[in-house]
C-alpha cells in the first residue's frame, strides 16, 4: 500500500514498469466520493464504473487473489475513512509519499480549490501514527528527494519493503497508462508528459499568496513527516549526522519561547527577532540546586539593569519572568542539577534592520532549561591559555551589560580551542588580566586572594558571591590590576561562573600553577560554596498534590 497527500502533479508510474507487480490506482476513490459527498468533474462516471463499497474493495480487490507476486495500491490519505475495516492498516506493507505544500499549492487549484481537507497532510500524520502504534512504522519518502536521486531512494524503499529493486522502475514511456484512474485527464497531465524522474524546474513558481494561511497550517504536519523521511531514506543534502548530546536526557526538553512552552526542535525565534538581526539581547545563567533557584533575584536585577542600559521597551515584569521560569522547570521536572540560559531579546522587528524603532512587538523571553552538571572538571582542574583577543573596553561595549553579542568572547574561545585548553584568559587594553572568555578569575599568592577589578570584565554574581565567601572564611582579599605573569607564578588559581561554579586551574600557558594540583584555599572556597548553594535559593513553587 502506498499512501500519499493529494498531489496533482505526482503519480509515479515507475511501479508499473515492474514485471512482478500489479498497479491499482486509488481503488477506494468511489467509497470516498460516496461517503463524503464531495464533488469532482468525473464523480458520476467514477461512481458508475468503480465499486463504492469500501470494505468490499479492501477484501476482494486490495487483498484479493491476483496473478502477480506483488500488488501496488496507491491511495490518497483522505480516502482512509472511519467506515473502512482496520485490515486496511493491519495487512500488507505501507509506505508514505510526502510533498512540500510549498510545491503543491502553486498548481493545486486546476481541478478543485485547495483546502486543508483537500491537501490531506494531517491525515498522513494520523496514518503514520496509527501504523507506528500497531508496530509497523512505514518508510516515508519525500517527492523532492525521489526526483533528485530516484535510484538511491527507490533502492532504499525496496530494501525497506523487502522486495527487489528493478532498474526499469527509473524510466517509462510518455502518455497514459493502462492502470490510470478515470480522473487521470484532470490530474496526471505532467506525469503523462514525463519519461522518468526529473526536477522540472530549477526555481519554484511564484507562490499564490492567497494560500499563505493554508501553507502555514500545513507545513507543521509536513515537517513532522519530513523528519521521519530523513531517518528512513537518508538525506540527499550535504547534512551532518545528529551529534551526541553532552547530556542525552536533553534531547527531549520543553523550552519557553515568547509566551509558551515548546519541544526542543520547535523552540525557535523569528528571523526578524533582534537577537538574530544583531545579537541584540541580554541574558543570565541560573543554576538549580535541590528544588531552589540560586541567586534568582540577583540575576534578575542584572537582567533588568542590562535591559535598561540597552533601552529595551515593553520589558516583561519580574513576576512574569519568574512565572515563566517556574513553569519551565516544573514542566521538565528539573529541580536539581539543572541550568537555565535566560534570554530577553529586544523582540521581533517589523522589518529587517538595525534600528530599535523597528521593534514594535515588545521583548521576547527564552527560558532554556537543561540538565547540566558543572561544565568544567572541578575535581582535577583545567588548563588555560592567554588569548590575543582583548576584552572589550567600556569605551566600546561596557562589560557590565550582560549582552548576547559575544563575538569578542567567542574569538578568544576559538584561540583556547586551538590550543586544546578549556578556556582562554582575556587581557584588557593595557595587558592586564580581565577574565576568561566565559568566567571571572581569582588567584592566590602567599595566602592572599586576588581578583581583577570589574572594569573590563563582567562583575559576575558568582564572582561577588565568592568574594563574600573569601572574607567570611577569614581570608585576605585584594581587588586590583593583575598582570599575566602574576597568574603564571600564582600558588593557586580558580575561575567562577554559574555554569562551572568554582573551577581550579592547574596550568596557564604551559606553566604549572603551584604544584599542578588543586590548592587548599581553592578547596576551602569550593566547600564553602557547596554549603551556600545547598542552603539558599528561591524555592521552585509546585502543585500542592506533588
Coordinates of C-alpha atoms in Angstrom, one line a residue:
X1 CA 0.0 0.0 0.0
X2 CA 1.2 3.5 -0.8
X3 CA -0.4 6.5 1.0
X4 CA 0.2 10.0 -0.2
X5 CA -1.2 13.5 0.2
X6 CA -3.4 14.9 -2.6
X7 CA -0.7 15.8 -5.1
X8 CA -1.9 16.6 -8.6
X9 CA 1.4 16.7 -10.3
X10 CA 2.9 13.5 -8.9
X11 CA 1.5 10.0 -9.7
X12 CA 4.7 7.9 -10.2
X13 CA 4.2 5.3 -12.9
X14 CA 7.5 3.7 -12.1
X15 CA 6.0 0.7 -10.3
X16 CA 4.0 -0.2 -13.4
X17 CA 7.4 -0.9 -15.1
X18 CA 8.0 -3.8 -12.8
X19 CA 7.4 -7.3 -14.3
X20 CA 6.2 -8.7 -11.0
X21 CA 3.7 -6.1 -9.8
X22 CA 0.0 -5.2 -10.5
X23 CA -0.9 -1.5 -10.0
X24 CA -4.2 -0.3 -8.6
X25 CA -4.8 3.5 -8.9
X26 CA -6.8 4.7 -5.8
X27 CA -9.2 1.8 -5.5
X28 CA -11.0 3.5 -2.6
X29 CA -11.9 6.6 -4.6
X30 CA -15.5 5.7 -5.2
X31 CA -16.0 4.9 -1.5
X32 CA -14.5 8.3 -0.7
X33 CA -17.0 10.1 -3.0
X34 CA -20.0 8.1 -1.8
X35 CA -19.3 8.7 2.0
X36 CA -18.1 12.3 1.8
X37 CA -20.3 13.6 -1.0
X38 CA -17.6 15.8 -2.3
X39 CA -17.9 16.9 -5.9
X40 CA -15.5 16.1 -8.8
X41 CA -15.9 16.7 -12.5
X42 CA -15.9 12.9 -13.0
X43 CA -18.0 12.0 -10.0
X44 CA -20.9 10.3 -11.7
X45 CA -18.7 8.4 -14.2
X46 CA -16.5 7.2 -11.4
X47 CA -19.3 6.0 -9.2
X48 CA -20.8 4.1 -12.1
X49 CA -17.6 2.3 -13.0
X50 CA -15.9 1.7 -9.6
X51 CA -17.3 -0.2 -6.6
X52 CA -18.3 2.3 -4.0
X53 CA -18.4 -0.3 -1.2
X54 CA -15.0 0.4 0.5
X55 CA -14.9 -2.8 2.7
X56 CA -15.8 -5.0 -0.3
X57 CA -12.9 -3.3 -2.3
X58 CA -10.5 -3.9 0.6
X59 CA -11.4 -7.6 0.9
X60 CA -11.9 -8.6 -2.7
X61 CA -9.7 -6.2 -4.6
X62 CA -6.9 -4.8 -2.5
X63 CA -6.3 -8.1 -0.6
X64 CA -8.0 -10.3 -3.1
X65 CA -6.2 -13.0 -5.2
X66 CA -4.0 -11.9 -8.1
X67 CA -1.7 -13.2 -10.8
X68 CA 1.4 -11.2 -9.9
X69 CA 3.7 -11.5 -7.0
X70 CA 3.1 -8.0 -5.7
X71 CA 0.1 -5.6 -5.8
X72 CA 0.8 -1.9 -5.5
X73 CA -2.2 0.1 -4.3
X74 CA -1.9 3.9 -4.5
X75 CA -4.2 5.8 -2.1
X76 CA -4.7 9.5 -1.2
X77 CA -4.6 9.9 2.6
X78 CA -8.1 11.4 3.0
X79 CA -9.6 8.3 1.4
X80 CA -8.9 6.4 4.6
X81 CA -12.3 6.9 6.2
X82 CA -13.8 5.7 9.5
X83 CA -16.2 3.3 7.7
X84 CA -13.3 1.1 6.5
X85 CA -12.1 -2.0 8.1
X86 CA -8.9 -1.9 10.2
X87 CA -7.5 -4.5 7.9
X88 CA -6.5 -1.7 5.6
X89 CA -3.8 -0.7 8.1
X90 CA -3.0 -4.0 9.6
X91 CA -2.4 -6.0 6.5
X92 CA 0.1 -5.5 3.7
X93 CA 3.2 -3.2 3.7
X94 CA 2.9 0.5 3.7
X95 CA 5.0 3.5 2.7
X96 CA 4.1 7.2 2.7
X97 CA 5.0 9.7 0.0
X98 CA 5.0 13.3 1.0
X99 CA 5.4 16.6 -0.9
X100 CA 6.1 20.0 0.4
X101 CA 2.9 22.1 0.4
X102 CA 5.0 25.0 -0.9
X103 CA 5.5 23.0 -4.1
X104 CA 1.9 21.7 -4.3
X105 CA -0.1 24.8 -3.8
X106 CA 1.1 26.9 -6.8
X107 CA -0.6 24.4 -9.2
X108 CA -3.2 22.8 -7.0
X109 CA -6.4 24.5 -7.9
X110 CA -6.6 23.3 -11.5
X111 CA -9.4 20.8 -10.6
X112 CA -10.5 21.7 -7.0
X113 CA -10.0 24.7 -4.8
X114 CA -7.2 24.0 -2.3
X115 CA -8.1 23.5 1.3
X116 CA -6.6 21.8 4.4
X117 CA -9.0 18.9 3.8
X118 CA -8.0 18.5 0.2
X119 CA -4.3 18.5 0.9
X120 CA -4.8 15.6 3.3
X121 CA -1.5 16.2 5.1
X122 CA -2.9 15.9 8.6
X123 CA -4.5 12.6 7.6
X124 CA -1.0 11.4 6.6
X125 CA 0.4 12.2 10.0
X126 CA -2.6 10.3 11.5
X127 CA -1.9 7.3 9.3
X128 CA 1.8 7.4 10.2
X129 CA 1.0 7.5 13.9
X130 CA -1.5 4.6 13.6
X131 CA 0.9 2.4 11.7
X132 CA 3.6 3.1 14.4
X133 CA 1.1 2.3 17.1
X134 CA 0.5 -1.2 15.6
X135 CA 4.2 -1.8 15.3
X136 CA 4.6 -1.2 11.6
X137 CA 6.3 2.3 11.1
X138 CA 6.2 2.9 7.4
X139 CA 9.1 4.3 5.3
X140 CA 8.5 7.9 4.4
X141 CA 9.6 9.2 1.0
X142 CA 9.8 12.9 0.1
X143 CA 8.9 13.6 -3.5
X144 CA 11.8 16.1 -3.8
X145 CA 14.3 13.5 -2.7
X146 CA 12.8 11.0 -5.0
X147 CA 13.1 13.3 -8.0
X148 CA 16.7 14.3 -7.1
X149 CA 18.1 10.8 -6.8
X150 CA 15.4 8.2 -7.7
X151 CA 17.8 5.2 -7.9
X152 CA 19.0 5.7 -4.3
X153 CA 15.6 6.4 -2.9
X154 CA 13.8 3.6 -4.7
X155 CA 16.6 1.2 -3.8
X156 CA 16.3 2.0 -0.1
X157 CA 12.5 1.9 -0.3
X158 CA 12.6 -1.6 -1.9
X159 CA 15.0 -2.7 0.8
X160 CA 12.7 -1.4 3.5
X161 CA 9.7 -3.2 1.9
X162 CA 11.6 -6.4 1.4
X163 CA 11.3 -6.5 -2.4
X164 CA 14.0 -6.5 -5.1
X165 CA 14.8 -3.3 -6.8
X166 CA 14.4 -3.3 -10.6
X167 CA 16.2 -0.7 -12.7
X168 CA 13.3 -0.4 -15.2
X169 CA 11.5 1.5 -12.5
X170 CA 13.5 4.6 -13.4
X171 CA 12.2 5.0 -17.0
X172 CA 8.8 4.7 -18.7
X173 CA 7.1 5.7 -21.9
X174 CA 5.2 9.0 -22.1
X175 CA 1.4 9.0 -22.3
X176 CA -1.5 7.5 -20.3
X177 CA -1.1 4.2 -18.5
X178 CA -3.5 1.2 -18.6
X179 CA -3.8 1.4 -14.8
X180 CA -4.7 5.1 -14.7
X181 CA -7.9 6.1 -12.9
X182 CA -10.8 7.8 -14.6
X183 CA -9.5 11.1 -13.1
X184 CA -6.2 10.9 -15.0
X185 CA -7.0 13.5 -17.6
X186 CA -7.7 16.1 -14.9
X187 CA -4.7 15.3 -12.6
X188 CA -1.9 13.5 -14.5
X189 CA -1.1 15.9 -17.3
X190 CA 2.5 16.5 -16.3
X191 CA 3.1 12.8 -15.5
X192 CA 1.9 11.7 -18.9
X193 CA 4.4 14.0 -20.5
X194 CA 7.3 12.5 -18.5
X195 CA 9.6 9.6 -19.3
X196 CA 11.4 9.4 -16.0
X197 CA 12.2 11.2 -12.7
X198 CA 13.4 14.8 -13.2
X199 CA 13.3 18.1 -11.5
X200 CA 11.1 20.1 -13.9
X201 CA 12.1 23.5 -12.6
X202 CA 15.3 24.8 -11.1
X203 CA 13.4 27.6 -9.4
X204 CA 10.0 27.4 -7.9
X205 CA 6.9 29.0 -9.3
X206 CA 5.7 32.3 -7.7
X207 CA 3.7 31.3 -4.7
X208 CA 0.0 32.2 -4.8
X209 CA -0.2 34.3 -1.6
X210 CA -3.9 33.8 -1.3
X211 CA -2.9 30.4 0.0
X212 CA -0.5 31.7 2.6
X213 CA -2.6 30.8 5.6
X214 CA -3.1 27.3 4.2
X215 CA 0.6 26.9 3.8
X216 CA 1.1 28.0 7.5
X217 CA -1.4 25.4 8.6
X218 CA 0.1 22.6 6.5
X219 CA 3.8 23.0 6.9
X220 CA 4.0 21.8 10.6
X221 CA 2.4 18.5 9.5
X222 CA 4.7 18.1 6.5
X223 CA 7.7 18.8 8.7
X224 CA 6.7 16.1 11.2
X225 CA 6.8 13.5 8.4
X226 CA 9.9 15.1 6.7
X227 CA 11.9 14.4 9.8
X228 CA 10.9 10.7 9.5
X229 CA 11.9 10.8 5.8
X230 CA 15.3 11.9 6.7
X231 CA 15.6 9.0 9.2
X232 CA 14.2 6.4 6.8
X233 CA 15.7 7.2 3.5
X234 CA 18.6 9.4 4.4
X235 CA 19.1 13.0 3.4
X236 CA 20.4 13.7 -0.1
X237 CA 21.6 17.1 1.0
X238 CA 25.1 17.5 2.4
X239 CA 24.0 17.5 6.1
X240 CA 25.8 16.3 9.1
X241 CA 24.5 13.4 11.3
X242 CA 22.9 14.3 14.6
X243 CA 25.8 14.7 17.1
X244 CA 25.7 13.1 20.5
X245 CA 24.5 15.4 23.2
X246 CA 26.7 16.1 26.3
X247 CA 23.6 15.0 28.4
X248 CA 21.4 12.7 26.3
X249 CA 18.4 13.5 28.5
X250 CA 18.3 17.0 27.0
X251 CA 17.2 15.5 23.7
X252 CA 13.6 15.8 24.9
X253 CA 13.1 19.0 26.8
X254 CA 10.5 21.8 26.8
X255 CA 11.7 25.4 26.2
X256 CA 9.9 28.6 26.9
X257 CA 9.9 30.9 23.9
X258 CA 7.8 34.1 23.9
X259 CA 4.8 33.1 26.0
X260 CA 4.6 29.3 25.5
X261 CA 6.5 26.0 26.1
X262 CA 7.7 24.2 23.0
X263 CA 9.5 20.9 22.3
X264 CA 13.2 21.4 21.7
X265 CA 13.1 21.1 17.9
X266 CA 10.2 23.5 17.7
X267 CA 11.7 26.1 20.0
X268 CA 12.6 28.9 17.6
X269 CA 12.6 32.6 17.4
X270 CA 11.6 34.7 14.3
X271 CA 14.2 35.6 11.7
X272 CA 13.0 39.2 12.4
X273 CA 14.0 38.9 16.1
X274 CA 16.7 41.3 17.3
X275 CA 18.8 38.5 18.6
X276 CA 19.1 37.2 15.0
X277 CA 19.4 40.6 13.4
X278 CA 22.2 41.9 15.6
X279 CA 22.8 39.8 18.8
X280 CA 20.5 42.4 20.4
X281 CA 19.5 40.7 23.6
X282 CA 20.6 40.3 27.3
X283 CA 20.9 37.1 29.2
X284 CA 21.6 35.4 32.5
X285 CA 22.6 31.9 33.7
X286 CA 20.8 30.3 36.6
X287 CA 21.6 27.1 38.4
X288 CA 19.1 24.9 40.2
X289 CA 20.0 23.2 43.5
X290 CA 17.7 20.9 45.5
X291 CA 14.5 22.5 44.4
X292 CA 15.7 26.1 44.5
X293 CA 17.0 28.7 42.0
X294 CA 20.3 30.0 43.3
X295 CA 20.6 33.8 43.4
X296 CA 17.5 34.3 41.3
X297 CA 16.7 37.8 42.3
X298 CA 20.3 38.9 41.9
X299 CA 20.3 37.6 38.3
X300 CA 17.0 39.2 37.5
X301 CA 18.4 42.5 38.9
X302 CA 21.2 42.3 36.4
X303 CA 18.9 41.3 33.6
X304 CA 16.7 44.3 34.2
X305 CA 19.8 46.6 34.5
X306 CA 21.2 45.3 31.2
X307 CA 17.8 45.7 29.5
X308 CA 17.6 49.3 30.8
X309 CA 21.1 50.1 29.7
X310 CA 20.2 48.8 26.2
X311 CA 17.0 50.9 26.2
X312 CA 14.6 48.0 25.8
X313 CA 10.9 48.8 25.6
X314 CA 7.9 46.8 26.9
X315 CA 10.1 44.7 29.2
X316 CA 8.0 42.0 31.0
X317 CA 7.6 42.2 34.7
X318 CA 9.8 40.4 37.2
X319 CA 6.8 38.3 38.4
X320 CA 6.0 37.3 34.8
X321 CA 9.6 36.2 34.1
X322 CA 9.7 34.2 37.4
X323 CA 6.5 32.5 36.5
X324 CA 7.9 31.5 33.1
X325 CA 11.0 30.1 34.8
X326 CA 8.9 28.1 37.3
X327 CA 6.6 26.8 34.6
X328 CA 9.6 25.6 32.6
X329 CA 11.2 23.9 35.5
X330 CA 8.0 22.2 36.6
X331 CA 7.2 21.0 33.1
X332 CA 10.6 19.5 32.7
X333 CA 10.7 18.1 36.2
X334 CA 14.0 19.9 36.7
X335 CA 14.6 20.5 40.4
X336 CA 18.3 19.8 40.8
X337 CA 21.5 19.7 38.8
X338 CA 20.0 21.8 36.1
X339 CA 20.9 25.1 34.5
X340 CA 18.9 27.8 32.8
X341 CA 20.0 30.1 30.0
X342 CA 17.6 33.0 30.4
X343 CA 17.5 35.3 27.4
X344 CA 15.5 38.5 26.9
X345 CA 15.6 39.8 23.3
X346 CA 14.6 43.3 22.2
X347 CA 11.9 41.4 20.3
X348 CA 10.7 41.0 16.8
X349 CA 11.1 43.7 14.2
X350 CA 8.5 44.8 11.7
X351 CA 11.3 44.8 9.0
X352 CA 14.9 43.8 9.0
X353 CA 17.4 46.5 10.1
X354 CA 19.4 47.8 13.0
X355 CA 17.1 50.5 14.4
X356 CA 15.2 49.7 17.7
X357 CA 12.5 51.8 16.2
X358 CA 11.5 48.7 14.2
X359 CA 10.9 46.7 17.4
X360 CA 7.2 47.2 17.9
X361 CA 6.2 43.8 19.3
X362 CA 7.8 44.0 22.7
X363 CA 10.5 41.9 24.2
X364 CA 10.8 38.1 23.8
X365 CA 11.7 35.8 26.6
X366 CA 13.6 32.5 26.2
X367 CA 13.9 30.1 29.2
X368 CA 16.2 27.3 28.1
X369 CA 16.5 24.8 31.0
X370 CA 18.8 21.8 30.6
X371 CA 20.1 19.0 32.7
X372 CA 23.7 20.3 33.1
X373 CA 26.3 19.4 35.8
X374 CA 29.2 21.9 36.1
X375 CA 30.8 22.2 32.7
X376 CA 34.4 22.0 33.9
X377 CA 36.4 19.4 35.8
X378 CA 36.2 20.8 39.3
X379 CA 37.8 17.8 40.8
X380 CA 41.1 17.8 38.9
X381 CA 41.3 21.3 37.4
X382 CA 41.6 22.8 33.9
X383 CA 44.2 24.4 31.6
X384 CA 44.0 28.0 30.3
X385 CA 45.9 29.9 27.7
X386 CA 46.2 33.7 27.2
X387 CA 44.3 34.9 24.1
X388 CA 45.5 37.7 21.8
X389 CA 41.9 38.9 21.6
X390 CA 41.4 41.7 24.1
X391 CA 38.4 42.1 26.4
X392 CA 36.1 44.9 25.4
X393 CA 36.7 48.3 27.0
X394 CA 33.9 50.4 28.4
X395 CA 34.9 52.8 25.6
X396 CA 33.5 50.3 23.2
X397 CA 30.9 47.9 24.8
X398 CA 30.6 48.1 28.6
X399 CA 31.1 44.6 30.0
X400 CA 28.6 45.4 32.8
X401 CA 25.9 45.0 30.2
X402 CA 25.3 41.2 30.0
X403 CA 24.5 41.2 26.3
X404 CA 24.3 38.5 23.7
X405 CA 26.8 40.0 21.3
X406 CA 29.6 37.6 22.4
X407 CA 31.8 37.7 19.3
X408 CA 34.7 39.2 21.4
X409 CA 34.5 36.2 23.8
X410 CA 34.0 33.7 21.0
X411 CA 37.1 34.8 19.2
X412 CA 39.1 34.2 22.4
X413 CA 37.4 30.8 22.9
X414 CA 38.5 29.8 19.4
X415 CA 42.1 30.5 20.5
X416 CA 41.6 28.4 23.6
X417 CA 40.1 25.5 21.5
X418 CA 43.0 25.6 19.0
X419 CA 45.4 25.4 22.0
X420 CA 43.4 22.5 23.4
X421 CA 42.8 24.4 26.6
X422 CA 39.4 24.5 28.3
X423 CA 39.2 28.3 28.1
X424 CA 41.2 31.4 27.3
X425 CA 42.4 34.3 29.5
X426 CA 41.5 37.7 28.1
X427 CA 43.6 40.8 28.8
X428 CA 42.5 44.4 28.9
X429 CA 43.9 47.1 26.5
X430 CA 46.9 47.6 28.8
X431 CA 47.8 43.9 29.0
X432 CA 46.4 43.2 32.5
X433 CA 44.2 40.1 33.1
X434 CA 40.5 40.8 32.9
X435 CA 38.7 37.4 32.9
X436 CA 38.5 34.3 30.8
X437 CA 36.2 34.1 27.8
X438 CA 33.4 32.7 30.0
X439 CA 34.3 33.2 33.6
X440 CA 35.8 35.5 36.2
X441 CA 39.2 34.6 37.6
X442 CA 40.9 34.6 41.0
X443 CA 44.4 33.8 42.2
X444 CA 46.2 33.1 45.5
X445 CA 49.7 34.2 46.4
X446 CA 51.2 33.6 49.8
X447 CA 47.8 33.1 51.3
X448 CA 46.3 36.3 49.8
X449 CA 43.4 36.0 47.4
X450 CA 43.4 38.5 44.4
X451 CA 41.0 39.2 41.6
X452 CA 41.0 41.8 38.8
X453 CA 38.8 44.9 39.0
X454 CA 35.5 44.6 37.2
X455 CA 36.4 47.3 34.7
X456 CA 36.9 45.2 31.6
X457 CA 35.2 42.1 32.9
X458 CA 31.7 41.2 33.8
X459 CA 31.0 41.8 37.5
X460 CA 29.7 38.2 37.9
X461 CA 27.2 37.2 40.5
X462 CA 29.2 34.1 41.3
X463 CA 32.3 36.3 41.5
X464 CA 30.6 38.6 44.0
X465 CA 29.4 35.5 46.0
X466 CA 32.9 34.1 46.1
X467 CA 34.4 37.5 47.2
X468 CA 32.0 37.4 50.1
X469 CA 32.9 33.8 51.0
X470 CA 36.6 34.7 50.9
X471 CA 36.0 37.4 53.6
X472 CA 33.7 35.1 55.6
X473 CA 36.4 32.4 55.5
X474 CA 38.8 34.9 57.2
X475 CA 41.0 35.2 54.1
X476 CA 42.5 38.4 52.8
X477 CA 41.1 39.7 49.5
X478 CA 42.6 42.2 47.2
X479 CA 40.9 43.5 44.1
X480 CA 43.5 45.2 41.8
X481 CA 45.1 45.1 38.4
X482 CA 46.9 41.8 37.9
X483 CA 49.4 41.0 35.2
X484 CA 49.6 37.7 33.3
X485 CA 53.0 36.9 34.8
X486 CA 51.5 37.1 38.3
X487 CA 49.0 34.4 37.3
X488 CA 51.8 32.3 35.9
X489 CA 53.6 32.5 39.2
X490 CA 50.5 32.1 41.4
X491 CA 50.2 29.4 44.1
X492 CA 46.6 28.7 43.2
X493 CA 44.1 29.9 40.5
X494 CA 40.4 29.3 40.1
X495 CA 37.6 30.6 37.9
X496 CA 34.0 31.3 38.8
X497 CA 30.7 31.2 36.9
X498 CA 27.2 29.9 37.2
X499 CA 27.7 27.1 34.8
X500 CA 31.1 26.0 36.1
X501 CA 30.9 27.0 39.8
X502 CA 34.4 27.1 41.3
X503 CA 36.9 25.6 38.9
X504 CA 40.6 25.0 39.8
X505 CA 43.2 26.0 37.2
X506 CA 46.3 23.8 37.2
X507 CA 48.1 25.2 34.1
X508 CA 48.3 28.5 32.3
X509 CA 50.2 28.9 29.0
X510 CA 52.1 25.7 29.8
X511 CA 53.1 26.8 33.3
X512 CA 52.0 24.6 36.2
X513 CA 50.1 26.6 38.8
X514 CA 51.7 25.9 42.2
X515 CA 52.5 22.2 42.2
X516 CA 49.9 21.4 39.5
X517 CA 47.3 20.3 41.9
X518 CA 44.3 21.8 43.5
X519 CA 45.4 24.1 46.3
X520 CA 44.0 24.2 49.9
X521 CA 42.4 27.6 49.6
X522 CA 40.6 26.6 46.4
X523 CA 39.2 23.6 48.1
X524 CA 38.2 25.7 51.1
X525 CA 36.2 28.1 48.8
X526 CA 34.7 25.1 46.9
X527 CA 33.4 23.6 50.1
X528 CA 32.0 26.9 51.4
X529 CA 30.3 27.5 48.1
X530 CA 28.8 24.0 48.2
X531 CA 27.4 24.7 51.6
X532 CA 25.9 28.0 50.5
X533 CA 24.2 26.6 47.4
X534 CA 22.7 23.8 49.4
X535 CA 21.2 26.1 52.0
X536 CA 19.9 29.1 50.0
X537 CA 18.0 30.0 46.9
X538 CA 14.4 30.8 45.8
X539 CA 12.2 27.6 46.2
X540 CA 10.5 26.4 43.0
X541 CA 6.7 26.5 43.7
X542 CA 5.0 23.2 42.8
X543 CA 1.4 22.0 42.8
X544 CA 0.1 21.1 46.3
X545 CA -0.6 17.5 45.3
X546 CA 3.0 17.0 44.5

